[in-house]
XYZ file of C-alpha atoms in Angstrom:
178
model
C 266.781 86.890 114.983
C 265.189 83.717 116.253
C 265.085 83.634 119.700
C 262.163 81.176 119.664
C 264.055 78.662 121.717
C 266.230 80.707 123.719
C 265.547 80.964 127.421
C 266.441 83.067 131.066
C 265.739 80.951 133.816
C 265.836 82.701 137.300
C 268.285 82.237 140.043
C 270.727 80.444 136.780
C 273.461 82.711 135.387
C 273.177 82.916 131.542
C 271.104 81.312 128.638
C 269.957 77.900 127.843
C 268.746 76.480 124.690
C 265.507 74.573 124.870
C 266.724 70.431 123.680
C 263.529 68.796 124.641
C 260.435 68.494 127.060
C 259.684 65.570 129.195
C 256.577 65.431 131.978
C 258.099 67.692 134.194
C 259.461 70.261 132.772
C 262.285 70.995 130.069
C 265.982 69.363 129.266
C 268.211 72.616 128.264
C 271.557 73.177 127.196
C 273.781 75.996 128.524
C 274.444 78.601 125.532
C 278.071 79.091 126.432
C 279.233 75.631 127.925
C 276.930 73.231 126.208
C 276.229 71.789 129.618
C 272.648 69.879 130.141
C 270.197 70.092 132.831
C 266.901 69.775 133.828
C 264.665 72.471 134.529
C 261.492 71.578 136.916
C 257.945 72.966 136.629
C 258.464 75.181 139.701
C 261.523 77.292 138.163
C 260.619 80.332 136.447
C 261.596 80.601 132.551
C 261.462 83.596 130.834
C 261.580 82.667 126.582
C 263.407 85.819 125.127
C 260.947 86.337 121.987
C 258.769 86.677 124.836
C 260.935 90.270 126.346
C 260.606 93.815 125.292
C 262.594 96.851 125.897
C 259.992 100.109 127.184
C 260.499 102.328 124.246
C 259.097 106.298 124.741
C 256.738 105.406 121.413
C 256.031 101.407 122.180
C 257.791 98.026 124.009
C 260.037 96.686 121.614
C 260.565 93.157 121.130
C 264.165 92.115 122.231
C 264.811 90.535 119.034
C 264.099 93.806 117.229
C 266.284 95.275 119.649
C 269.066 92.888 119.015
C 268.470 93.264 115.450
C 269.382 96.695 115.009
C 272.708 96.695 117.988
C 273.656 93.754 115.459
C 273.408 95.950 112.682
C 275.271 98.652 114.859
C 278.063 96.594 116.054
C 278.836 94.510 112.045
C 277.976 91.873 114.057
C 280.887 91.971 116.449
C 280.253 91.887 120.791
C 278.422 95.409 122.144
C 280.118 97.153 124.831
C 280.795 95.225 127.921
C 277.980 94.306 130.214
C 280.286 95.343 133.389
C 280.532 98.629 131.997
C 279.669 101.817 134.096
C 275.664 102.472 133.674
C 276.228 105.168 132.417
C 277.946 104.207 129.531
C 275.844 101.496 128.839
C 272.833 103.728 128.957
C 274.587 106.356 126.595
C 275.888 103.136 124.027
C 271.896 102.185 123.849
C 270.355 105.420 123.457
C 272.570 105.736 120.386
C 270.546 102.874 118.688
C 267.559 102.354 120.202
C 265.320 105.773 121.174
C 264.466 103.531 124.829
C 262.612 104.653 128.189
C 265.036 106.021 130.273
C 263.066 105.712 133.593
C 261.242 102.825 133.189
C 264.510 100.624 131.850
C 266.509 99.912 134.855
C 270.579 99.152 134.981
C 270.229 96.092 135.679
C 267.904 95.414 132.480
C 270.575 96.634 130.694
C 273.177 94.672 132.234
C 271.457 91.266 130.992
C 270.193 93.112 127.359
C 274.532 93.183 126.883
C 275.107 90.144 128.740
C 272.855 88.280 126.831
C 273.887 89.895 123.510
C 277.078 89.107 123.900
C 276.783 85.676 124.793
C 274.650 84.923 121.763
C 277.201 86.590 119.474
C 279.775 84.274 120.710
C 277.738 81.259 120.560
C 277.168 82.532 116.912
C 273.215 81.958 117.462
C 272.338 85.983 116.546
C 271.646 86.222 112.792
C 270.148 89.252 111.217
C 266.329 89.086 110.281
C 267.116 90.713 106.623
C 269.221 87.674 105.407
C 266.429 85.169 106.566
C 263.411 87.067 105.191
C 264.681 86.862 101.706
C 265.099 83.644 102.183
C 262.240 83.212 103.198
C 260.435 85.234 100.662
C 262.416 83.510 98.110
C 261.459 80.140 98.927
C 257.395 81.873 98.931
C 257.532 83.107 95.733
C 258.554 79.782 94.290
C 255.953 77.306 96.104
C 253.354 79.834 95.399
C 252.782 79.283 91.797
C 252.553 75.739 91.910
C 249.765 76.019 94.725
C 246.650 75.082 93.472
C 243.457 75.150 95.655
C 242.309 71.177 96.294
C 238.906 70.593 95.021
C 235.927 69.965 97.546
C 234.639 66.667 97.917
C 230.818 66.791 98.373
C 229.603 63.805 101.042
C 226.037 62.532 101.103
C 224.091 62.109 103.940
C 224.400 59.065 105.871
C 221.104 57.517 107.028
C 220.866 57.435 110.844
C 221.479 54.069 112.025
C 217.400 52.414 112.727
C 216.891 51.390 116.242
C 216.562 47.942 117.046
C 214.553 46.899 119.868
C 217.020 45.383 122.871
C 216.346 42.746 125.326
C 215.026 44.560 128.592
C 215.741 42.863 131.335
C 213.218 40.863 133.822
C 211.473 43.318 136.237
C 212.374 42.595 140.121
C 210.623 40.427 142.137
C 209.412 42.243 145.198
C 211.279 40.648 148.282
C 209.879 40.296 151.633
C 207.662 36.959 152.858
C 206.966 33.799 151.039
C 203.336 33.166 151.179
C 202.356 29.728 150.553
């Protein structure tokens, strides 16, 4: 999952897409609507690579956790975010083994808000696809890698000094004798 560009930003409903950066702050796009806007310096942004679930082992990156409820769900929507708490609670501890007093209801109201939305917008992927891809497109370059020779430099001579024009000393002011 790359969630690299993906962002929460507080006191907005849903997810924005980073488009571009200017001098004060970022341009993003709305995930859902595709609406612009600019966010300022002094709102808080939260990047989603940047989350993690409590776990009762260790956190858990979100995009681990989205991973493996994409895996659970074929790729289709997870249970509905307005769901009792309960239920939600129950649908998560069925994939991931999470921290049941330390992960709040509302967490887990955005987690399924959030997966949802990205499954619509069609932005979720799963990680296995890309890393043979990516290994793919490794074991290909890396043959042909070579390591560059180094070039050996000689020592420049430090430039000589040349004596500079000092200027006249001051006359002393005061009274003209004479």
């Amino acid at each position: 999952m790359n969630l690299k560009s993906i962002i929460s930003i507080t006191g907005k409903p849903g997810l924005y897409s980073v488009v571009s950066q200017t001098k004060n702050g970022l341009i993003v796009e709305s995930v859902g609507e595709g609406k612009r806007l600019p966010v300022y310096a002094s709102d808080k942004v939260s990047a989603l690579e940047d989350i993690s679930i409590y776990t009762t082992t260790e956190d858990m990156p979100l995009a681990e956790v989205y991973n493996k409820v994409f895996e659970f769900t074929k790729g289709k929507e997870a249970v509905d975010h307005k769901a009792k708490p309960e239920e939600l609670r129950t649908y998560l501890a069925g994939i991931v083994d999470f921290d049941q007093e330390r992960v709040y209801n509302s967490d887990l109201k955005k987690l399924f808000q959030w997966f949802n939305l990205l499954v619509k917008a069609g932005l979720l992927k799963p990680d296995e696809k890309e890393e043979k891809k990516a290994e793919k497109k490794d074991d290909k370059k890396a043959p042909a890698k070579k390591a560059a020779a180094k070039k050996t430099t000689t020592a420049k001579k430090p430039a000589t000094k040349t004596a500079s024009a000092k200027a006249a000393p001051k006359k002393a002011g005061g009274v003209k004798k004479g």
